[in-house]
Short mmCIF file of C-alpha atoms in Angstrom, two decimals:
data_model
loop_
_atom_site.label_atom_id
_atom_site.label_comp_id
_atom_site.label_asym_id
_atom_site.label_seq_id
_atom_site.Cartn_x
_atom_site.Cartn_y
_atom_site.Cartn_z
CA ASP A 1035 11.95 -2.10 -1.69
CA ALA A 1036 12.52 -5.19 0.66
CA GLY A 1037 13.60 -6.97 -1.56
CA ILE A 1038 10.98 -7.22 -4.85
CA THR A 1039 10.56 -7.26 -8.08
CA GLN A 1040 7.62 -7.48 -10.23
CA SER A 1041 8.22 -8.63 -13.45
CA PRO A 1042 6.23 -7.94 -16.17
CA ARG A 1043 7.00 -3.80 -15.39
CA HIS A 1044 4.85 -3.05 -18.52
CA LYS A 1045 2.61 -5.54 -20.69
CA VAL A 1046 -0.46 -4.51 -23.68
CA THR A 1047 -2.55 -7.77 -24.42
CA GLU A 1048 -5.51 -8.97 -25.89
CA THR A 1049 -8.20 -9.42 -24.91
CA GLY A 1050 -9.17 -13.02 -23.93
CA THR A 1051 -5.99 -13.73 -23.63
CA PRO A 1052 -4.29 -15.12 -20.49
CA VAL A 1053 -1.01 -13.19 -18.66
CA THR A 1054 0.37 -13.92 -16.09
CA LEU A 1055 2.12 -11.08 -13.90
CA ARG A 1056 5.12 -12.18 -11.19
CA CYS A 1057 6.65 -10.89 -8.05
CA HIS A 1058 9.48 -11.69 -6.52
CA GLN A 1059 10.61 -11.21 -3.17
CA THR A 1060 14.08 -12.17 -1.80
CA GLU A 1061 13.51 -12.08 1.75
CA ASN A 1062 11.74 -14.75 3.06
CA HIS A 1063 8.66 -12.71 3.76
CA ARG A 1064 5.60 -15.48 5.35
CA TYR A 1065 3.33 -12.78 3.69
CA MET A 1066 2.31 -11.44 0.29
CA TYR A 1067 -0.21 -9.60 -2.13
CA TRP A 1068 -1.20 -8.64 -5.10
CA TYR A 1069 -3.19 -5.12 -5.44
CA ARG A 1070 -4.57 -3.74 -8.07
CA GLN A 1071 -4.76 1.02 -8.78
CA ASP A 1072 -7.23 2.65 -10.66
CA PRO A 1073 -8.17 5.85 -11.04
CA GLY A 1074 -11.07 6.87 -8.72
CA HIS A 1075 -10.17 3.71 -6.29
CA GLY A 1076 -7.32 3.77 -4.59
CA LEU A 1077 -5.66 0.52 -3.84
CA ARG A 1078 -8.11 -2.82 -3.93
CA LEU A 1079 -6.63 -5.84 -2.35
CA ILE A 1080 -6.88 -8.79 -5.50
CA HIS A 1081 -5.13 -11.56 -3.25
CA TYR A 1082 -3.04 -12.42 -0.76
CA SER A 1083 -1.52 -15.59 0.10
CA TYR A 1084 0.35 -16.27 3.83
CA GLY A 1085 2.43 -18.83 2.34
CA VAL A 1086 3.81 -21.56 0.27
CA LYS A 1087 0.42 -23.30 -1.38
CA ASP A 1088 -1.20 -20.79 1.18
CA THR A 1089 -3.89 -18.18 -0.57
CA ASP A 1090 -7.09 -16.00 -0.37
CA LYS A 1091 -9.49 -13.78 -2.31
CA GLY A 1092 -9.37 -10.11 -1.41
CA GLU A 1093 -11.90 -7.23 -2.10
CA VAL A 1094 -11.80 -8.12 -6.40
CA SER A 1095 -10.86 -11.29 -7.07
CA ASP A 1096 -12.96 -12.10 -9.88
CA GLY A 1097 -11.41 -13.12 -12.52
CA TYR A 1098 -8.11 -13.38 -11.78
CA SER A 1099 -6.55 -16.84 -9.77
CA VAL A 1100 -2.74 -16.51 -7.79
CA SER A 1101 -0.08 -19.53 -7.17
CA ARG A 1102 2.46 -19.63 -4.61
CA SER A 1103 4.94 -22.42 -5.06
CA LYS A 1104 7.77 -21.23 -3.85
CA THR A 1105 8.17 -18.40 -1.18
CA GLU A 1106 10.25 -16.17 -3.45
CA ASP A 1107 7.34 -16.07 -5.92
CA PHE A 1108 4.47 -14.99 -6.14
CA LEU A 1109 2.22 -15.11 -9.10
CA LEU A 1110 -1.14 -13.69 -10.28
CA THR A 1111 -2.80 -15.04 -13.53
CA LEU A 1112 -5.63 -13.04 -15.58
CA GLU A 1113 -7.34 -16.21 -17.34
CA SER A 1114 -9.01 -14.52 -20.28
CA ALA A 1115 -7.72 -10.84 -20.03
CA THR A 1116 -10.59 -8.15 -19.91
CA SER A 1117 -10.65 -4.34 -20.82
CA SER A 1118 -11.48 -3.56 -17.60
CA GLN A 1119 -8.82 -5.15 -15.72
CA THR A 1120 -6.64 -2.70 -17.37
CA SER A 1121 -4.69 -1.52 -14.47
CA VAL A 1122 -2.05 -0.28 -12.45
CA TYR A 1123 -0.95 -3.98 -10.92
CA PHE A 1124 1.24 -3.83 -7.40
CA CYS A 1125 3.08 -6.43 -5.41
CA ALA A 1126 3.54 -6.21 -1.75
CA ILE A 1127 4.85 -7.68 1.36
CA SER A 1128 4.10 -7.55 4.89
CA VAL A 1129 7.18 -7.47 7.76
CA LYS A 1130 6.16 -7.57 11.35
CA GLY A 1131 7.74 -5.98 13.71
CA ALA A 1132 8.68 -5.16 17.25
CA GLY A 1133 6.35 -1.89 16.77
CA GLY A 1134 3.99 -3.63 14.08
CA THR A 1135 3.48 -4.80 10.68
CA GLU A 1136 4.74 -3.03 7.96
CA ALA A 1137 3.71 -3.26 3.91
CA PHE A 1138 6.49 -2.68 1.27
CA PHE A 1139 5.03 -2.35 -2.40
CA GLY A 1140 7.01 -3.45 -5.65
CA GLN A 1141 7.20 -0.70 -8.45
CA GLY A 1142 3.97 -1.88 -10.21
CA THR A 1143 3.50 -3.71 -13.94
CA ARG A 1144 0.85 -1.59 -15.76
CA LEU A 1145 -1.84 -3.56 -17.84
CA THR A 1146 -3.46 -2.34 -20.41
CA VAL A 1147 -5.80 -5.19 -21.97
CA VAL A 1148 -6.86 -4.27 -25.58
CA ASP B 286 -11.40 -0.41 10.75
CA ALA B 287 -11.92 2.46 10.78
CA LYS B 288 -13.02 4.53 8.28
CA THR B 289 -10.60 7.58 7.52
CA THR B 290 -11.03 11.37 6.70
CA GLN B 291 -8.24 12.84 4.99
CA PRO B 292 -8.52 16.43 3.19
CA PRO B 293 -8.14 15.88 -0.95
CA SER B 294 -5.36 18.49 -0.92
CA MET B 295 -2.69 20.95 0.40
CA ASP B 296 0.42 22.98 -0.98
CA CYS B 297 3.16 23.02 1.23
CA ALA B 298 6.42 26.14 0.47
CA GLU B 299 9.67 24.15 0.07
CA GLY B 300 11.80 24.08 3.27
CA ARG B 301 8.73 24.33 5.61
CA ALA B 302 6.92 22.16 7.16
CA ALA B 303 3.96 19.76 5.99
CA ASN B 304 1.17 19.32 8.45
CA LEU B 305 -0.97 16.42 7.23
CA PRO B 306 -3.94 16.08 9.20
CA CYS B 307 -6.28 13.40 9.73
CA ASN B 308 -9.53 12.15 11.11
CA HIS B 309 -10.04 8.55 12.23
CA SER B 310 -13.73 8.97 15.10
CA THR B 311 -14.69 5.64 14.74
CA ILE B 312 -10.49 4.41 15.57
CA SER B 313 -10.68 1.29 18.51
CA GLY B 314 -8.69 0.63 20.82
CA ASN B 315 -6.05 -1.84 19.47
CA GLU B 316 -5.83 -0.07 15.89
CA TYR B 317 -3.41 1.23 14.82
CA VAL B 318 -2.29 5.12 12.75
CA TYR B 319 -0.62 4.16 9.93
CA TRP B 320 1.00 6.73 7.15
CA TYR B 321 1.92 5.47 3.54
CA ARG B 322 2.94 7.90 0.12
CA GLN B 323 2.74 7.91 -2.94
CA ILE B 324 4.26 9.46 -5.37
CA HIS B 325 3.04 9.04 -8.87
CA SER B 326 3.59 6.18 -10.29
CA GLN B 327 5.62 4.10 -7.53
CA GLY B 328 4.93 1.89 -5.27
CA PRO B 329 2.90 2.74 -2.06
CA GLN B 330 6.14 3.85 0.38
CA TYR B 331 5.28 3.21 4.29
CA ILE B 332 6.37 5.97 6.35
CA ILE B 333 5.37 5.52 9.44
CA HIS B 334 1.91 4.04 12.28
CA GLY B 335 1.67 4.64 15.79
CA LEU B 336 -1.02 3.27 18.06
CA LYS B 337 -1.69 6.33 20.73
CA ASN B 338 1.72 7.71 21.58
CA ASN B 339 3.07 10.38 18.88
CA GLU B 340 6.30 8.90 17.52
CA THR B 341 9.09 9.86 14.95
CA ASN B 342 11.23 8.31 13.14
CA GLU B 343 13.84 9.51 10.11
CA MET B 344 10.86 10.72 7.40
CA ALA B 345 8.44 12.11 9.69
CA SER B 346 6.39 12.53 12.91
CA LEU B 347 3.73 11.67 14.07
CA ILE B 348 1.30 13.28 16.69
CA ILE B 349 -1.94 11.25 17.98
CA THR B 350 -4.37 13.20 19.98
CA GLU B 351 -5.10 11.86 23.03
CA ASP B 352 -8.43 10.49 22.43
CA ARG B 353 -6.54 8.65 19.87
CA LYS B 354 -9.83 10.84 17.43
CA SER B 355 -7.26 12.41 14.98
CA SER B 356 -3.51 12.55 13.50
CA THR B 357 -1.17 14.38 12.01
CA LEU B 358 1.79 13.76 9.90
CA ILE B 359 4.40 16.44 9.94
CA LEU B 360 7.40 16.39 7.81
CA PRO B 361 10.06 19.21 9.37
CA HIS B 362 11.29 20.16 6.28
CA ALA B 363 9.50 19.65 3.15
CA THR B 364 11.13 19.23 -0.56
CA LEU B 365 9.73 18.84 -4.27
CA ARG B 366 10.56 15.11 -4.04
CA ASP B 367 7.87 15.13 -1.00
CA THR B 368 4.68 15.68 -4.01
CA ALA B 369 3.31 12.69 -2.92
CA VAL B 370 -0.38 11.06 -2.31
CA TYR B 371 -0.46 9.51 1.16
CA TYR B 372 -2.64 8.27 2.86
CA CYS B 373 -3.49 7.91 6.54
CA ILE B 374 -5.21 3.88 7.40
CA ALA B 375 -6.28 2.71 10.71
CA CYS B 376 -6.29 -0.62 10.90
CA GLU B 377 -5.79 -3.64 13.20
CA ILE B 378 -2.83 -5.41 11.93
CA SER B 379 -1.03 -8.13 13.99
CA SER B 380 0.42 -11.40 13.46
CA GLY B 381 2.36 -9.51 10.32
CA SER B 382 -0.36 -9.66 7.71
CA ALA B 383 -1.66 -6.71 6.63
CA ARG B 384 -4.58 -7.59 4.45
CA GLN B 385 -6.03 -4.65 6.58
CA LEU B 386 -4.60 -1.91 4.56
CA THR B 387 -7.13 -0.05 3.14
CA PHE B 388 -5.88 2.25 1.05
CA GLY B 389 -8.41 5.38 0.41
CA SER B 390 -8.39 8.28 -1.62
CA GLY B 391 -5.05 9.82 0.51
CA THR B 392 -4.11 13.97 0.83
CA GLN B 393 -2.44 14.93 -3.13
CA LEU B 394 0.57 16.98 -1.17
CA THR B 395 1.69 19.88 -3.64
CA VAL B 396 4.87 21.31 -2.58
CA LEU B 397 5.88 24.19 -3.92
CA PRO B 398 8.97 25.74 -4.87
#
């Protein structure tokens, strides 16, 4: 699992409340990613980071912000959760090897906004 | 990144080889073919990737046609635990960033006892 831990694994929150999801890695990888997965849409990239304090938007970044103050932690924040953000969220890291780059994913966080 | 086309679903008998096809007719010369799978409710798992040569690892084999317009992932002896959605992705990945990975609908492989 490349030392990736997501927390919490499950969360139910009310519309309009802020929510922060945490992704923690233990192997000092440079690149980290947040995806969401919804039925009929596959995995979609929300934000990614290419180093401490270096982040950029992905395909579906509206309503989300991220922060990376330490190499090992990549936080995803929903400033004011909406029902459309009910989803399964996956964190990932990528590792460059001799034959290319591989991505490794966490176990996911199931978020329900009621 | 090149678009890939996969059948939505396939069945395979336990113990037999599972051959999952993928079409990527618009692939460019520097795009790799990646395969991932996702077992229900878990995060995607890397399987294998290749550029133009056939590749084999402990999980699977990847056969890429000479013109690189299609490929086949082979699970040599499928088990019930191989039941998952398999994603074929064609993308140019360099410098360690994987933000180009785009997961489509994939193929739901069901291994039958």
